[in-house]
PDB file of C-alpha atoms in Angstrom:
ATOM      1  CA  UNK A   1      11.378 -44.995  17.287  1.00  0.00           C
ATOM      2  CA  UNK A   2       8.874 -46.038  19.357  1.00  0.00           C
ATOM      3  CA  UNK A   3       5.110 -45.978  19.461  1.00  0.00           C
ATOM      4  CA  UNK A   4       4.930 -43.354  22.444  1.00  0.00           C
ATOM      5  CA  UNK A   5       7.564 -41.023  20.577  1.00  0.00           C
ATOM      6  CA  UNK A   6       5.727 -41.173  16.904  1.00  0.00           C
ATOM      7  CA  UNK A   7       2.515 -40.041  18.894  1.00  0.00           C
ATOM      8  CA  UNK A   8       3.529 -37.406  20.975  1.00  0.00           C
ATOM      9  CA  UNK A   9       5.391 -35.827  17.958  1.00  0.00           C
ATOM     10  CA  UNK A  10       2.316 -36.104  16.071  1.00  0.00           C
ATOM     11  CA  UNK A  11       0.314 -34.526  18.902  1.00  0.00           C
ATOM     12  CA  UNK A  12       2.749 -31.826  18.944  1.00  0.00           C
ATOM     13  CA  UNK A  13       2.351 -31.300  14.871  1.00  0.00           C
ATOM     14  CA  UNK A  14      -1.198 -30.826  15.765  1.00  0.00           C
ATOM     15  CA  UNK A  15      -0.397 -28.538  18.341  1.00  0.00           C
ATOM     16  CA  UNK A  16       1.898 -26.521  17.122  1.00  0.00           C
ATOM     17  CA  UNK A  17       0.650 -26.151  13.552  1.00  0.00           C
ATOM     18  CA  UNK A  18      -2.665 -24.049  14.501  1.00  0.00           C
ATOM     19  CA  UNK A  19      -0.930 -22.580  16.992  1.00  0.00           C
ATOM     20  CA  UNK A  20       1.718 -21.210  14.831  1.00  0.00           C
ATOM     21  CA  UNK A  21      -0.697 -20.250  12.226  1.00  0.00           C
ATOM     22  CA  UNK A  22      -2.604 -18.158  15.097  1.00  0.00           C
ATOM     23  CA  UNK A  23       0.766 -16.354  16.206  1.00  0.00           C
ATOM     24  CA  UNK A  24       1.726 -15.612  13.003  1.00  0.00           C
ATOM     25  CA  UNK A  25      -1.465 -14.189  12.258  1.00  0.00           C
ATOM     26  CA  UNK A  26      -1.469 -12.378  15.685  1.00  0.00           C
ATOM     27  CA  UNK A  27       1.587 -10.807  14.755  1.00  0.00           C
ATOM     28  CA  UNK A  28       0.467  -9.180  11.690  1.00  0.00           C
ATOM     29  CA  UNK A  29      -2.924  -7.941  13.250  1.00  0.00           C
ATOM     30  CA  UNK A  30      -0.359  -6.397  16.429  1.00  0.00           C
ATOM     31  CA  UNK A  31       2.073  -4.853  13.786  1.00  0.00           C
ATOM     32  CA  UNK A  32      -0.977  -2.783  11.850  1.00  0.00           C
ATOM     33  CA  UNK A  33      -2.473  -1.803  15.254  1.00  0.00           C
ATOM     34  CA  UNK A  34       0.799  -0.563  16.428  1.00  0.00           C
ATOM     35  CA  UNK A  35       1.006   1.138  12.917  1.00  0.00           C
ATOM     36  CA  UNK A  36      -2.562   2.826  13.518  1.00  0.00           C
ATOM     37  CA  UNK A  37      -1.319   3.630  17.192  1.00  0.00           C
ATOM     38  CA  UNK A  38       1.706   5.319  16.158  1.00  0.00           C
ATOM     39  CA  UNK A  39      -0.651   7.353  12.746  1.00  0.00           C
ATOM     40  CA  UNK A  40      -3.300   8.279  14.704  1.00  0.00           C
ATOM     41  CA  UNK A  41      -0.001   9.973  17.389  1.00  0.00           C
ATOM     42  CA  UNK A  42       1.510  11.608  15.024  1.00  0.00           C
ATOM     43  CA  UNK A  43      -1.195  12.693  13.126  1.00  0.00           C
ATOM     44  CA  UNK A  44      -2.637  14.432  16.958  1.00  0.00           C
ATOM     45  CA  UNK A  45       0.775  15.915  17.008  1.00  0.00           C
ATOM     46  CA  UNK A  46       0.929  17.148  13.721  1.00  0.00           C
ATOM     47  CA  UNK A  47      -2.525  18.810  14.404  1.00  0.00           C
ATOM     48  CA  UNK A  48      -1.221  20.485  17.312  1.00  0.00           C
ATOM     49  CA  UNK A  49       1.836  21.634  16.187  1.00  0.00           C
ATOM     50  CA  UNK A  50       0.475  23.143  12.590  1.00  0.00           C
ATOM     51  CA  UNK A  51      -2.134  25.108  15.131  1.00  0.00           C
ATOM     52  CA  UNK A  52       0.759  26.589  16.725  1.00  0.00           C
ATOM     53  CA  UNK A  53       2.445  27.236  13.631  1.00  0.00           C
ATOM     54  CA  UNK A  54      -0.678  28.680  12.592  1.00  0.00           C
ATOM     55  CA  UNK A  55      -1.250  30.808  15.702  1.00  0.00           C
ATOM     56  CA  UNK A  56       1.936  32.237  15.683  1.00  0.00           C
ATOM     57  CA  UNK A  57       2.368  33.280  12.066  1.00  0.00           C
ATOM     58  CA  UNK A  58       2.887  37.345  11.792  1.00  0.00           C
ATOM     59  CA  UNK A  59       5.361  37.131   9.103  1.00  0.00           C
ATOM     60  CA  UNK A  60       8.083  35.897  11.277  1.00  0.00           C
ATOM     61  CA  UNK A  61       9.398  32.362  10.746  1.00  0.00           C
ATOM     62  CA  UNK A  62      11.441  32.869  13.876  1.00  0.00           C
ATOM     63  CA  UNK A  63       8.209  31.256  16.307  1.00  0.00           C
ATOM     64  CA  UNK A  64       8.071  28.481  13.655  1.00  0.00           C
ATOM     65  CA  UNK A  65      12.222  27.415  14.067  1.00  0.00           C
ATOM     66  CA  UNK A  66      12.006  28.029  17.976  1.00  0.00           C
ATOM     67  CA  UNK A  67       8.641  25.851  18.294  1.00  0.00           C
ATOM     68  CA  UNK A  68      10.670  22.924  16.153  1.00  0.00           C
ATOM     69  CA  UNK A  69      14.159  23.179  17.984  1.00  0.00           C
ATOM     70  CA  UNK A  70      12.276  22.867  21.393  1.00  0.00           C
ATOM     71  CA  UNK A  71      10.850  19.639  19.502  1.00  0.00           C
ATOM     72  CA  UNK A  72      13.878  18.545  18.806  1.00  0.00           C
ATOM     73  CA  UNK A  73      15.778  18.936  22.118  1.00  0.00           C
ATOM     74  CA  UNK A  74      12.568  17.065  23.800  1.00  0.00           C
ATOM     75  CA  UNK A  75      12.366  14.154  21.188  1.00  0.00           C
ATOM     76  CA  UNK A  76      15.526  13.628  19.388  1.00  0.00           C
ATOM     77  CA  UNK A  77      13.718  10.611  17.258  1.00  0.00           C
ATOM     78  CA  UNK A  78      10.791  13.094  15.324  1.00  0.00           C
ATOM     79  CA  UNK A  79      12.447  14.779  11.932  1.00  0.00           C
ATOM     80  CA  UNK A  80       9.673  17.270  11.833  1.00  0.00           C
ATOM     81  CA  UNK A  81       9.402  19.818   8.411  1.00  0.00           C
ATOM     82  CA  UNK A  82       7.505  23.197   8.032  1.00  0.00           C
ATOM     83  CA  UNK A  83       6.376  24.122   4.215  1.00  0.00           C
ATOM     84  CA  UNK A  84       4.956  26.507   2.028  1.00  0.00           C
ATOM     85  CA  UNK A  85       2.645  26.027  -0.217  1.00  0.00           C
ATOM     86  CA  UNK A  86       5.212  25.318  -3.274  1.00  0.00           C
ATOM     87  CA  UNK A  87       6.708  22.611  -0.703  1.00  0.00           C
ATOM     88  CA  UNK A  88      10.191  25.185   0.618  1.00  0.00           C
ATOM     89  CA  UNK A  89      11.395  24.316   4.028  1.00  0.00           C
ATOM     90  CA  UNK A  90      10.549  27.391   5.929  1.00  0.00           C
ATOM     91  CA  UNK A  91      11.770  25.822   9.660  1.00  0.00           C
ATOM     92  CA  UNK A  92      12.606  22.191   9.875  1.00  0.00           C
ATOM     93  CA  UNK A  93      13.948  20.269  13.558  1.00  0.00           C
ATOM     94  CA  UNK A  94      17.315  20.175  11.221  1.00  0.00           C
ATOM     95  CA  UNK A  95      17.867  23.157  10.352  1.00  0.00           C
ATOM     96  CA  UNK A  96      20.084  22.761   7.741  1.00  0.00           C
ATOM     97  CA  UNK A  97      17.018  21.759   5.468  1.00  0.00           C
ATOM     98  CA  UNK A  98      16.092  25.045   5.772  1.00  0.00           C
ATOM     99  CA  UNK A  99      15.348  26.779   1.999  1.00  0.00           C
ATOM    100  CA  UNK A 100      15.398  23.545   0.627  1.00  0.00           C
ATOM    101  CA  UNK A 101      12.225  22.158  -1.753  1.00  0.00           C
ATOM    102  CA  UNK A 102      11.042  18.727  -0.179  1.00  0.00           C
ATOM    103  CA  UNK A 103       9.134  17.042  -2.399  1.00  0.00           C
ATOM    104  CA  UNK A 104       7.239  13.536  -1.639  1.00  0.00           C
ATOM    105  CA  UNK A 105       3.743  12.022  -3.054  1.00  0.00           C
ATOM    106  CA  UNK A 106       2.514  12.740   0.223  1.00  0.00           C
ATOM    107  CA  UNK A 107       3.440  16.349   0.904  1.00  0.00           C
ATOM    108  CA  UNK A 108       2.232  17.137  -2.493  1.00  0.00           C
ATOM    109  CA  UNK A 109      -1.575  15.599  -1.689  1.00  0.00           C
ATOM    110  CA  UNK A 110      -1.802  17.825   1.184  1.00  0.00           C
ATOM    111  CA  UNK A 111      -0.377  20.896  -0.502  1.00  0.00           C
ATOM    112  CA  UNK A 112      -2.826  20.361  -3.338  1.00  0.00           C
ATOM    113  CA  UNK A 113      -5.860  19.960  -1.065  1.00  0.00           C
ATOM    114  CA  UNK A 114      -6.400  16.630  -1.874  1.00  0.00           C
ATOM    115  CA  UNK A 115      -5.714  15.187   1.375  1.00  0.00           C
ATOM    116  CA  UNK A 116      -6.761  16.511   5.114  1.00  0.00           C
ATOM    117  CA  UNK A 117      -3.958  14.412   5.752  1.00  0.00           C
ATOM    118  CA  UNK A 118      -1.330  11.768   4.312  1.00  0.00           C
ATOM    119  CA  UNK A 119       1.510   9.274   5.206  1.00  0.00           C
ATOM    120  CA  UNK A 120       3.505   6.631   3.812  1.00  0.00           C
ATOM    121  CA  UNK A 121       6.187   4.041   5.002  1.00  0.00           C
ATOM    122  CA  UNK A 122       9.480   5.087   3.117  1.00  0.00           C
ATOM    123  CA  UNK A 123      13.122   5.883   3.857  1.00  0.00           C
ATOM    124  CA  UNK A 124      14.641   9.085   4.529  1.00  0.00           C
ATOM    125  CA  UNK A 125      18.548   9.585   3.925  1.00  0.00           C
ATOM    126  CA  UNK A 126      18.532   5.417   4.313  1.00  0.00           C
ATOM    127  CA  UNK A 127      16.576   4.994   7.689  1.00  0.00           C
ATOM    128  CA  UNK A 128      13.092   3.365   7.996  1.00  0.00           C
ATOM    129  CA  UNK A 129      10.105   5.794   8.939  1.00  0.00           C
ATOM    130  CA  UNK A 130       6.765   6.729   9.668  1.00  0.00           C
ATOM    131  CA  UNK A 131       5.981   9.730   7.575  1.00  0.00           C
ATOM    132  CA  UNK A 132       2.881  11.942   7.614  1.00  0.00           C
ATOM    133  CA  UNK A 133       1.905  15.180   6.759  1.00  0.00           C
ATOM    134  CA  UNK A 134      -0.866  17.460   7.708  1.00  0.00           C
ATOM    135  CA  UNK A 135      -1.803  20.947   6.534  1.00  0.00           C
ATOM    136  CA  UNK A 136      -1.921  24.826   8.574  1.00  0.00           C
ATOM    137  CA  UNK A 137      -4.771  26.306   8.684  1.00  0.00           C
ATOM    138  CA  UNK A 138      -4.812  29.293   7.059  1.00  0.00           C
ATOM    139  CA  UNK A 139      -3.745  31.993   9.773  1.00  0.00           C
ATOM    140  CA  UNK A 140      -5.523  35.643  10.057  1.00  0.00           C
ATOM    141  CA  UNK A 141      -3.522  38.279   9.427  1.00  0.00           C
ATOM    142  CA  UNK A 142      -0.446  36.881   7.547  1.00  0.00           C
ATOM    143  CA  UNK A 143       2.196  39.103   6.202  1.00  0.00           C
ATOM    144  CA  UNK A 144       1.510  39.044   2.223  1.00  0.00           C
ATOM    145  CA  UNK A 145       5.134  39.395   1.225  1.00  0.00           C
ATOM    146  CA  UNK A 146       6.028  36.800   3.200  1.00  0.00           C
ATOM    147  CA  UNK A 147       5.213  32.805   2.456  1.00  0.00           C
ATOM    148  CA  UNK A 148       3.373  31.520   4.067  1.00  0.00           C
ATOM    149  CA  UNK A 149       3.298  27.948   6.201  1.00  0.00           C
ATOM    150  CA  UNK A 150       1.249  25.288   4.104  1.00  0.00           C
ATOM    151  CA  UNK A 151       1.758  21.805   6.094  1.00  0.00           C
ATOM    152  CA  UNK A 152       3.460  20.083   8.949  1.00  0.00           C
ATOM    153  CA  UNK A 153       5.399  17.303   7.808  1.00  0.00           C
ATOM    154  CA  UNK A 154       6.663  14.638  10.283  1.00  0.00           C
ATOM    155  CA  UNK A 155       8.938  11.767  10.276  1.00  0.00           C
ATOM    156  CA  UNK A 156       9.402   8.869  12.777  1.00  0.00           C
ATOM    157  CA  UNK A 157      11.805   5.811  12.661  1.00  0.00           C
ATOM    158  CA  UNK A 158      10.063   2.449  12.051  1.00  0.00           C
ATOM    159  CA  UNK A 159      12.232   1.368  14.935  1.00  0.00           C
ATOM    160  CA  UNK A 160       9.892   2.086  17.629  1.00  0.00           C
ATOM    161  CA  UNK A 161       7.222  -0.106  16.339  1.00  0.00           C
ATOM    162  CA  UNK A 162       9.614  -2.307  15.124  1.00  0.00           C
ATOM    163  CA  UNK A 163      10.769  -2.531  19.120  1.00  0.00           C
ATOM    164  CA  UNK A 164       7.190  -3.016  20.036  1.00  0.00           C
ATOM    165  CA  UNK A 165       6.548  -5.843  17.288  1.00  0.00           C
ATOM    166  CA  UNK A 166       9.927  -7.765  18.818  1.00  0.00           C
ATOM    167  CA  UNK A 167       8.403  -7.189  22.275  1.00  0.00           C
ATOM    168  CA  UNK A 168       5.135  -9.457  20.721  1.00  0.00           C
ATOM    169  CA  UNK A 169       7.152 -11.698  19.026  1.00  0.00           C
ATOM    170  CA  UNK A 170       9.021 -12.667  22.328  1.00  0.00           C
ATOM    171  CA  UNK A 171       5.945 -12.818  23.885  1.00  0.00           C
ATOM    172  CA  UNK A 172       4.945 -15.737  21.622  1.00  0.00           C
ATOM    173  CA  UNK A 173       8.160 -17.676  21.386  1.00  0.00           C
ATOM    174  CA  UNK A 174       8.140 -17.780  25.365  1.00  0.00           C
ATOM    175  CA  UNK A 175       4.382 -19.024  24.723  1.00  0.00           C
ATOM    176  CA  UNK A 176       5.033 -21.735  22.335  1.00  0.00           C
ATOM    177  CA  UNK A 177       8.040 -23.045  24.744  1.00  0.00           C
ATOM    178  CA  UNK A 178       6.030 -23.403  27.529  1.00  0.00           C
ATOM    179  CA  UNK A 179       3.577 -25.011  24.993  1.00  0.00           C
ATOM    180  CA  UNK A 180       5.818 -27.695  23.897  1.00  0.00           C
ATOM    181  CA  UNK A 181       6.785 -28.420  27.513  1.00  0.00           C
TER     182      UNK A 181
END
């Protein structure tokens, strides 16, 4: 091997070394902002919807499971959950969960009052997500007999930051090429 080779393949060691260490490092600090990006979303849309859960309470869940299924037909990604107070699925974006009891760490430090809000990176039924919860305020003029909506609960596929963490990660590889040219 010859002189010229041994140095320019130590010049590109101490290239590449800090450089790597940089993008790796890069990539971790663009993963937890996407993270806070995509919280501080849902948690906005959370807020929203458990006012209008909250606004439109009169002892009808009816509002509640039209509000979610024009959710649903709009984003098709969002698994979004309305509860009472002893965590029952009063409407839910899949309807089917309806009656259920949902119970997660989470949902329970919101329902206790614990939490204004909470989330947590976990599975549901095997797929990756986002999940948060946030509570209703307490509406005027509820229906006693009837229970009454405690917390918004809202789940998101890590995919989407996932996509937006590959995006990065290309962005860097195409970087370090050009680099080594």
């Amino acid at each position: 091997m010859s002189l010229r080779l041994k140095y320019m393949l130590l010049a590109n060691l101490f290239i590449l070394l800090p450089v790597g260490v940089h993008l790796v490092l890069d990539t971790r600090a663009v993963r937890e902002s996407i993270l806070e990006d995509r919280l501080e979303a849902l948690r906005c849309l959370g807020a929203v919807l458990a006012d209008q859960v909250s606004a439109s309470v009169d002892g009808d869940v009816g509002p509640m499971r039209e509000l979610l299924a024009r959710v649903a037909r709009r984003d098709t990604d969002l698994d979004i959950i309305v509860l009472d107070q002893r965590a029952r699925v009063l409407a839910s974006t899949s309807p089917q969960r309806v009656g259920q009891v949902w119970r997660e760490e989470q949902i329970n430090r919101v329902l206790s009052g614990e939490s204004e809000f909470s989330w947590a990176l976990m599975e549901h039924e095997g797929l990756p997500v986002v999940d948060l919860t946030v509570p209703v305020p307490a509406a005027s003029g509820h229906a006693g007999g009837q229970a009454r909506p405690a917390a918004v609960h809202i789940a998101e596929p890590q995919e989407i930051m996932r996509r937006a963490t590959s995006a990065t990660l290309l962005r860097h590889g195409v970087f370090v090429v050009v680099l080594l040219l």
